[in-house]
Amino acid sequence: MNIHLSLTPLISLMAGILVLVMPKLLNLIVAIYLIAVGLIGLFGLGSLRIS
């Protein structure tokens, strides 16, 4: 059984929930999101395969 897990949508979902819960931290959440997505793109960690 293979599970295909993509990190970018999970990070987006978590960032969106955090913005809704704590809108005062919007700048920090957006900065962390952009850094995480950039690192995922650079190092090719966009999808993990768990067997």
Tab-separated table of C-alpha atoms in Angstrom, residues 1-46:
chain	number	residue	atom	x	y	z
A	1	MET	CA	0.000	0.000	0.000
A	2	ASN	CA	1.426	3.370	-1.028
A	3	ILE	CA	0.376	6.673	0.493
A	4	HIS	CA	1.082	9.789	-1.557
A	5	LEU	CA	1.407	12.787	0.769
A	6	SER	CA	1.979	16.267	-0.591
A	7	LEU	CA	3.421	18.829	1.818
A	8	THR	CA	2.457	22.094	0.136
A	9	PRO	CA	-1.339	21.739	0.517
A	10	LEU	CA	-0.918	20.668	4.137
A	11	ILE	CA	1.225	23.715	4.908
A	12	SER	CA	-1.293	25.963	3.122
A	13	LEU	CA	-4.145	24.506	5.149
A	14	MET	CA	-2.305	25.001	8.441
A	15	ALA	CA	-1.357	28.580	7.513
A	16	GLY	CA	-4.959	29.389	6.590
A	17	ILE	CA	-6.284	28.021	9.859
A	18	LEU	CA	-3.684	29.980	11.830
A	19	VAL	CA	-4.613	33.210	10.017
A	20	LEU	CA	-8.279	32.652	10.901
A	21	VAL	CA	-7.493	31.883	14.539
A	22	MET	CA	-4.800	34.530	15.088
A	23	PRO	CA	-5.191	37.353	12.518
A	24	LYS	CA	-2.705	39.582	14.371
A	25	LEU	CA	0.095	37.168	13.402
A	26	LEU	CA	-0.651	37.406	9.668
A	27	ASN	CA	2.792	38.765	8.695
A	28	LEU	CA	4.619	36.067	10.633
A	29	ILE	CA	2.420	33.263	9.298
A	30	VAL	CA	2.802	34.437	5.697
A	31	ALA	CA	6.584	34.743	6.091
A	32	ILE	CA	6.903	31.230	7.542
A	33	TYR	CA	4.629	29.855	4.801
A	34	LEU	CA	6.674	31.453	2.026
A	35	ILE	CA	9.958	30.205	3.496
A	36	ALA	CA	8.584	26.672	3.917
A	37	VAL	CA	7.170	26.505	0.387
A	38	GLY	CA	10.410	27.926	-1.019
A	39	LEU	CA	12.502	25.314	0.786
A	40	ILE	CA	10.182	22.537	-0.347
A	41	GLY	CA	10.549	23.755	-3.924
A	42	LEU	CA	14.327	24.064	-3.733
A	43	PHE	CA	15.006	20.692	-2.165
A	44	GLY	CA	12.289	18.765	-4.001
A	45	LEU	CA	10.365	17.651	-0.940
A	46	GLY	CA	7.004	18.336	-2.580
